[in-house]
mmCIF file of C-alpha atoms in Angstrom:
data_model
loop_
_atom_site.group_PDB
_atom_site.id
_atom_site.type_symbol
_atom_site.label_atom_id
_atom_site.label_comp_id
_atom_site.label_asym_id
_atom_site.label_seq_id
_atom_site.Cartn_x
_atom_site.Cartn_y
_atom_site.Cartn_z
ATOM 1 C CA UNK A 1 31.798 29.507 -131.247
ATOM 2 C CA UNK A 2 28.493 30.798 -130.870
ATOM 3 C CA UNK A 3 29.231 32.746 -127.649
ATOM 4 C CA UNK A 4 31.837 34.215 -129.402
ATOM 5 C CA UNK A 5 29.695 35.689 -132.131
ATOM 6 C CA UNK A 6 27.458 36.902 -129.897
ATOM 7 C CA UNK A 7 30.260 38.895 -128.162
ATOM 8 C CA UNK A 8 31.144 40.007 -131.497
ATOM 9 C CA UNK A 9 28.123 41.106 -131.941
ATOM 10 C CA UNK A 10 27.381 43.177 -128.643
ATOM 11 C CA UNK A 11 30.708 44.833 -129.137
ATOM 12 C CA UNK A 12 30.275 45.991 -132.658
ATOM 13 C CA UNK A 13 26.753 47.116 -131.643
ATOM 14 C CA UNK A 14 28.317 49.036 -128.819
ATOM 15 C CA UNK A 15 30.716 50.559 -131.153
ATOM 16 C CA UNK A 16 28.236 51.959 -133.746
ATOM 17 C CA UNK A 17 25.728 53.572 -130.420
ATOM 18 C CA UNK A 18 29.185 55.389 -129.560
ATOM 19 C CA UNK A 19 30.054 56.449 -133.120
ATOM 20 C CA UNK A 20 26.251 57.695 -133.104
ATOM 21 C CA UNK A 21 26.288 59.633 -129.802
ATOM 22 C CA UNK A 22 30.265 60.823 -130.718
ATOM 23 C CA UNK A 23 28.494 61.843 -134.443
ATOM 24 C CA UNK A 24 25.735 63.738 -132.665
ATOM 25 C CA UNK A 25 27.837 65.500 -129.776
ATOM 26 C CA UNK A 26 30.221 67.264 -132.392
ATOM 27 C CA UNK A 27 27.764 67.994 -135.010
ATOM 28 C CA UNK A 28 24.418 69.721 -132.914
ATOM 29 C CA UNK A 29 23.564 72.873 -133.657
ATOM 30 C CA UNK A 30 25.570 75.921 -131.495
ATOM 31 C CA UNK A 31 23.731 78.860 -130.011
ATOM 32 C CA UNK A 32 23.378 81.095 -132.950
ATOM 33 C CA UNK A 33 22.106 84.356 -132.063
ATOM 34 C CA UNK A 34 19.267 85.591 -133.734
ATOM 35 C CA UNK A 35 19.827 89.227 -134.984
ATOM 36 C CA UNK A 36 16.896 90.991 -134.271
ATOM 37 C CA UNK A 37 14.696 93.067 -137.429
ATOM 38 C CA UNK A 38 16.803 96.844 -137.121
ATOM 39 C CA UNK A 39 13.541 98.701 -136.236
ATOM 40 C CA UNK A 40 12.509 100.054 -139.794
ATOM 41 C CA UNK A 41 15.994 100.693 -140.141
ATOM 42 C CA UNK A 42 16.203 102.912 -137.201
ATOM 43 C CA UNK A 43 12.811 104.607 -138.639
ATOM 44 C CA UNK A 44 14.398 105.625 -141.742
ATOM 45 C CA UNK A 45 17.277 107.048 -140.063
ATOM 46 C CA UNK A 46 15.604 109.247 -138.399
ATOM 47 C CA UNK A 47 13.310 110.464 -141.021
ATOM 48 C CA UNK A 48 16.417 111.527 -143.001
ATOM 49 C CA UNK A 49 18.127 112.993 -139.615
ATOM 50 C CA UNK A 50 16.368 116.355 -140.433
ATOM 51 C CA UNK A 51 18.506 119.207 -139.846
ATOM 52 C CA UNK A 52 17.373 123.106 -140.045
ATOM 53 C CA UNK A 53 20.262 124.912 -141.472
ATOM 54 C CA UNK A 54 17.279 128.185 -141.690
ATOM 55 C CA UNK A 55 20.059 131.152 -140.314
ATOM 56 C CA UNK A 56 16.929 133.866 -139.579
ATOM 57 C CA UNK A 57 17.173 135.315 -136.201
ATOM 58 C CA UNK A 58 13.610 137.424 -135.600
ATOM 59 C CA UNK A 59 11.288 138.997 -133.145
ATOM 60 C CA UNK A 60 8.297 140.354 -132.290
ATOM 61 C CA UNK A 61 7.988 144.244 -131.817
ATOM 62 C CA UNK A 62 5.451 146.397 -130.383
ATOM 63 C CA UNK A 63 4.551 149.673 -132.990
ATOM 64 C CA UNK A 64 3.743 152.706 -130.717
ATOM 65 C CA UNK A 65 2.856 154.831 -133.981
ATOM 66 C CA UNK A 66 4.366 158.110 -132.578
ATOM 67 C CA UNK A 67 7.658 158.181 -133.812
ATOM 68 C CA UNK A 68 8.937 156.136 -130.297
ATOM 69 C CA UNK A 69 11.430 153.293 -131.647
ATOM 70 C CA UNK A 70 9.731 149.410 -132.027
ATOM 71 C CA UNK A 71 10.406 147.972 -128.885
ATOM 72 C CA UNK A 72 11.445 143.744 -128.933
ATOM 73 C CA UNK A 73 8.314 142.379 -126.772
ATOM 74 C CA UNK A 74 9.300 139.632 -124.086
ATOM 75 C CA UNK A 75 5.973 140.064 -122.328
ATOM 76 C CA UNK A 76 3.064 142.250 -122.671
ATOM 77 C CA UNK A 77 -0.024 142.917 -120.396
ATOM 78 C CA UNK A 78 -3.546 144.532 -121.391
ATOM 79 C CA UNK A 79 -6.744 144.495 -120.067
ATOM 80 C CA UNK A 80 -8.933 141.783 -122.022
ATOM 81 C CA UNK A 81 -12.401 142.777 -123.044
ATOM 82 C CA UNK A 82 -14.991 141.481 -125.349
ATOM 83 C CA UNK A 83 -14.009 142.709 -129.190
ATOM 84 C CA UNK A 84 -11.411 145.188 -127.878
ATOM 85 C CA UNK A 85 -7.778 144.681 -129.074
ATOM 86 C CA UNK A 86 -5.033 143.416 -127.052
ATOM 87 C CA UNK A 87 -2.496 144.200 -129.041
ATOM 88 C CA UNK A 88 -0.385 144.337 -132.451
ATOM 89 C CA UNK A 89 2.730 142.692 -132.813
ATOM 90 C CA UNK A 90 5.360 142.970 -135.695
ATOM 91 C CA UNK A 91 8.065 140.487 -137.463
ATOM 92 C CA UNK A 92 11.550 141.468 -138.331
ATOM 93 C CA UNK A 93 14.642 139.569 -138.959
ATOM 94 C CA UNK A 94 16.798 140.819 -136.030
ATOM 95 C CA UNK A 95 16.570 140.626 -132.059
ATOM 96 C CA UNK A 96 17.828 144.127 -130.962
ATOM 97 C CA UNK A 97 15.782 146.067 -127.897
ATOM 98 C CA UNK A 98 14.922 148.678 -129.893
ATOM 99 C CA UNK A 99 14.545 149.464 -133.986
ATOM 100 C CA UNK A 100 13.607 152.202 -135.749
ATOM 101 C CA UNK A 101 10.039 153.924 -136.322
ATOM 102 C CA UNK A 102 10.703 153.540 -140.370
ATOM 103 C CA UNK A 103 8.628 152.894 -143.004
ATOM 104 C CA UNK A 104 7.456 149.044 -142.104
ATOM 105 C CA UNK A 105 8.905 147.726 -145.405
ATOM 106 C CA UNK A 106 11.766 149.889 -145.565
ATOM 107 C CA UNK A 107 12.703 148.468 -142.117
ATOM 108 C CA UNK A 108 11.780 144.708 -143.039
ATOM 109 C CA UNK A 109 13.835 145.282 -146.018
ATOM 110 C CA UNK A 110 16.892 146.099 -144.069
ATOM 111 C CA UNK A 111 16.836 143.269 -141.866
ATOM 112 C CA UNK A 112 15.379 140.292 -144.507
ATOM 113 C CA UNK A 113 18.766 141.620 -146.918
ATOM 114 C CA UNK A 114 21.308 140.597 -144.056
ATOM 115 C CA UNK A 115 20.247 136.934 -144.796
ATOM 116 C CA UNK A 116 21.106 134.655 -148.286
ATOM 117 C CA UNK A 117 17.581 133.682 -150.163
ATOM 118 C CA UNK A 118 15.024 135.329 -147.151
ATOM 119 C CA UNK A 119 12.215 134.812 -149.193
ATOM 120 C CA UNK A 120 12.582 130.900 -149.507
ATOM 121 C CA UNK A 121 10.845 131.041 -145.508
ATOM 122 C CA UNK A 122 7.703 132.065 -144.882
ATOM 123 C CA UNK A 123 6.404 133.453 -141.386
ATOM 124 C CA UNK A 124 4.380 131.533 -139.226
ATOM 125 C CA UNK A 125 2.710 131.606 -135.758
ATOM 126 C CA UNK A 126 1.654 129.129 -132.709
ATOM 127 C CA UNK A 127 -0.691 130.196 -130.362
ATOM 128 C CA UNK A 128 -2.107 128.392 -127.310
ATOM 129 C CA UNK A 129 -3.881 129.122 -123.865
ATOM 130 C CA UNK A 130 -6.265 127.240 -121.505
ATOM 131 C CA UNK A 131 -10.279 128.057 -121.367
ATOM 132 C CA UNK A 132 -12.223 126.529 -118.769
ATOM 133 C CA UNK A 133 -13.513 123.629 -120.914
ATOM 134 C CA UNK A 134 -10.117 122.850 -123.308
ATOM 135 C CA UNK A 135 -6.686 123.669 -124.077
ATOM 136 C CA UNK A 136 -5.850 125.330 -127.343
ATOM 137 C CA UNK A 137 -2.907 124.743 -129.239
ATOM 138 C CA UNK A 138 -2.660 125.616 -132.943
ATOM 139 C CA UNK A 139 0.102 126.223 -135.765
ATOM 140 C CA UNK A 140 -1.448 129.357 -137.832
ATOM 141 C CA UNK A 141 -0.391 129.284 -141.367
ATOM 142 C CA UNK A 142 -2.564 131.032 -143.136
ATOM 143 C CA UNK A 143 -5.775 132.566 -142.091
ATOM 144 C CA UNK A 144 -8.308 129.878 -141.835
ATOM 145 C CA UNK A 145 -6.103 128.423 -139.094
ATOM 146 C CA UNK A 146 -7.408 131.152 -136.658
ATOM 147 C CA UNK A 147 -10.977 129.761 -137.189
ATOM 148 C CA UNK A 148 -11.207 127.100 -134.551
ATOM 149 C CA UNK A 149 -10.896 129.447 -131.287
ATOM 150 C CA UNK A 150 -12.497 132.778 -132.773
ATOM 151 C CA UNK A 151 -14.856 132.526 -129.776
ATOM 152 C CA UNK A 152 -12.189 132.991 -127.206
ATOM 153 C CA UNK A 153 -9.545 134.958 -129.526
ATOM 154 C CA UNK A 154 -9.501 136.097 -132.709
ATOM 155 C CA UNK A 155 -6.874 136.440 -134.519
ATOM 156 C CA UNK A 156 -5.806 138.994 -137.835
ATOM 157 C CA UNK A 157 -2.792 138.352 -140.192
ATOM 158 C CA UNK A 158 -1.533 140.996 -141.917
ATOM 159 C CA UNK A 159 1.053 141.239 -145.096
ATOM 160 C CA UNK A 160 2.371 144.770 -144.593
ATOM 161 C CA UNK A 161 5.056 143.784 -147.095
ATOM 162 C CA UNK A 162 2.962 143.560 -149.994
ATOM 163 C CA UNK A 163 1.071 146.530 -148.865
ATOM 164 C CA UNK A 164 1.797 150.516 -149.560
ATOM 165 C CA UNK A 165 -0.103 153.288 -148.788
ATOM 166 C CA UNK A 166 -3.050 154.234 -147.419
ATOM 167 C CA UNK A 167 -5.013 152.183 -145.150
ATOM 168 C CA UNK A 168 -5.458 148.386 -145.212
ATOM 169 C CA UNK A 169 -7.623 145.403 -143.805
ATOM 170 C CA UNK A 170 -5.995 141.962 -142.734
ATOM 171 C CA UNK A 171 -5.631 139.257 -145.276
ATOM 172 C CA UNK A 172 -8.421 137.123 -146.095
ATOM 173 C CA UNK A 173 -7.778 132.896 -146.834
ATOM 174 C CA UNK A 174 -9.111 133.846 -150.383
ATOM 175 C CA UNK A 175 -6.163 136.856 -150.739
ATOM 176 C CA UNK A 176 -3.773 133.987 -148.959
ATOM 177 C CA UNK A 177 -1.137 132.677 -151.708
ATOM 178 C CA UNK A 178 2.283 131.579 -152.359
ATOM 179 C CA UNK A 179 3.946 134.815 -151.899
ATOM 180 C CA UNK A 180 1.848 136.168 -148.996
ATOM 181 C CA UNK A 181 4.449 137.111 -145.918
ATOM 182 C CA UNK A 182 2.586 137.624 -142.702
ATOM 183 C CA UNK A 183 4.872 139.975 -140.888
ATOM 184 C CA UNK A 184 2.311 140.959 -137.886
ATOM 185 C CA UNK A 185 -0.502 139.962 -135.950
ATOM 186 C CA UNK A 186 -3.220 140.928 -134.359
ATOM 187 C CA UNK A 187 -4.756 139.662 -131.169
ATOM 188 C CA UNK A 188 -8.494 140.929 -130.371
ATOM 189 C CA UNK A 189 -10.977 139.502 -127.435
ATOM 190 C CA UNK A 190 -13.594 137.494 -128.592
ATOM 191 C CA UNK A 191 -16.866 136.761 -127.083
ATOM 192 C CA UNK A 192 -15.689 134.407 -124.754
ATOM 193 C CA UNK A 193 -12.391 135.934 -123.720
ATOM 194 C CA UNK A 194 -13.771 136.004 -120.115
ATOM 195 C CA UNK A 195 -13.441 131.783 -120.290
ATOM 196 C CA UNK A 196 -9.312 132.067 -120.964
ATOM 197 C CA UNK A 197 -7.870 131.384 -117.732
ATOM 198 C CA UNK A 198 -3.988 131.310 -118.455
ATOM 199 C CA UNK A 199 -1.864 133.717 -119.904
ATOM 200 C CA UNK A 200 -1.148 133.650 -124.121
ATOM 201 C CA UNK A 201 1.821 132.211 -125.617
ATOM 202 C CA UNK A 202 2.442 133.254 -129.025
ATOM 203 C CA UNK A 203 5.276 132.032 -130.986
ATOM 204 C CA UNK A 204 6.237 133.820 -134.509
ATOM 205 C CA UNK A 205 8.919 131.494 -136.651
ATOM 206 C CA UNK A 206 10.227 130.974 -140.114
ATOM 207 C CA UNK A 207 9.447 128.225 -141.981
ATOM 208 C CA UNK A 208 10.410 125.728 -145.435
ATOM 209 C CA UNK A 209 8.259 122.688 -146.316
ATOM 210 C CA UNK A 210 10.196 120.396 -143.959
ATOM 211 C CA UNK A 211 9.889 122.073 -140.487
ATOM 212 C CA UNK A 212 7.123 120.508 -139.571
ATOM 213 C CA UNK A 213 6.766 116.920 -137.763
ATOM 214 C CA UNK A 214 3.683 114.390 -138.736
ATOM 215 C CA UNK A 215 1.093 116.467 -136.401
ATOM 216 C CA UNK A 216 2.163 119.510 -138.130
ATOM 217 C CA UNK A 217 4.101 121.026 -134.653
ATOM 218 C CA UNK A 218 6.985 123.438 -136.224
ATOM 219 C CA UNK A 219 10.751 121.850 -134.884
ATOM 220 C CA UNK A 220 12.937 124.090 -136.526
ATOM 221 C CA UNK A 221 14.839 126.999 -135.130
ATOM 222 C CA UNK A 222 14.256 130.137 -136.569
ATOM 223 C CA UNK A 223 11.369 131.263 -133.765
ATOM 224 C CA UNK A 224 11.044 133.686 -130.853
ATOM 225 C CA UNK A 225 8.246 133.324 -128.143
ATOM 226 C CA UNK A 226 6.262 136.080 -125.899
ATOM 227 C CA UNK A 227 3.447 135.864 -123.546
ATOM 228 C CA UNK A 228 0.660 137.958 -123.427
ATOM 229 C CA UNK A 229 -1.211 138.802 -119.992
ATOM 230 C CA UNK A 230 -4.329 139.951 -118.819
ATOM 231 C CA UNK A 231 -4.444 142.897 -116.439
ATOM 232 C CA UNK A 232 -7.642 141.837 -115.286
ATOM 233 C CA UNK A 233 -5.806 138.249 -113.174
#
């Protein structure tokens, strides 16, 4: 009788380690994946997926003053010498070979009207070139912009459109405002011109608040790029 509770007993205890393991086989936890964090949601979507719907086609034109059509400048060459200009170039809407010798803003006129709300962009430039110590790269804006390399190149911004008659200087940061359009440039040698050792890119573009990136480089489309040379290489 006793042996027989004792079987009893194994068995049953048998039975309830087998329920257990039986319990715990069907019921542990599957392989879940974990979904990863979506990467600041794909960094904003793409700040906004930024899109520059800015139509302006332009270039830069060289002004030969005597009545010889504006020629579209691809690349230019002068001899570089301390405080001596290198050279003027122009901004219009269009990127034919050749324009007329017009009236500056009779001519800008023409082109800027072929375009819906012109005057919601603003023109802007980016310059850069090697010296023998540093590399220069620089968005220019607005006048104080040209400041940082004045030793190597200056730099002059002029708004012929709000100009008429007579002579005229380049615009000063203080004249600099909200409606200021800086349709040419001028590139003069500075002290130091002998230390540039690579040719001059300049870039002239179009511009709304948006088009630039967090370290202020332009990324929209409305630009067209020369480069300068020095006949001295």
């Amino acid at each position: 009788m006793f042996m027989k509770k004792i079987i009893i007993g194994v068995i049953s205890l048998i039975l309830i380690i087998g329920g257990i393991l039986v319990y715990v086989y069907f019921n542990k936890p599957k392989n879940i994946p974990v979904e990863e964090p979506k990467e600041e949601i794909k960094d904003e979507i793409e700040e906004e997926k930024y899109v520059d719907d800015n139509k302006i086609v332009l270039g830069l034109y060289k002004n030969y003053h005597n009545g010889k059509n504006r020629t579209l400048i691809k690349e230019y060459a002068s001899t570089w010498s301390y405080h001596n200009d290198i050279s003027s170039f122009e901004v219009y809407y269009t990127n034919e070979e050749e324009i007329s010798s017009k009236n500056q803003i009779a001519l800008f006129d023409e082109y800027k009207d072929n375009y819906l709300n012109p005057l919601n962009y603003k023109i802007g430039y980016y310059i850069s070139f090697d010296t023998l110590e540093k590399s220069i790269q620089k968005t220019i804006l607005s006048p104080k912009d040209t400041e940082d390399f004045f030793e190597f190149l200056e730099i002059y911004l002029y708004d012929d459109y709000h100009r008429s008659g007579g002579w005229y200087s380049h615009t000063t940061e203080e004249e600099y405002n909200s409606e200021t359009l800086l349709t040419s440039i001028k590139l003069t040698a500075g002290v130091n011109v002998q230390d540039i050792i690579s040719d001059i890119t300049l870039m002239a573009f179009t511009y709304d608040e948006d088009d630039f990136d967090e370290n202020n480089n332009y990324r929209g489309v409305s630009k067209y790029t020369i480069t300068i040379k020095n006949n001295m290489d």
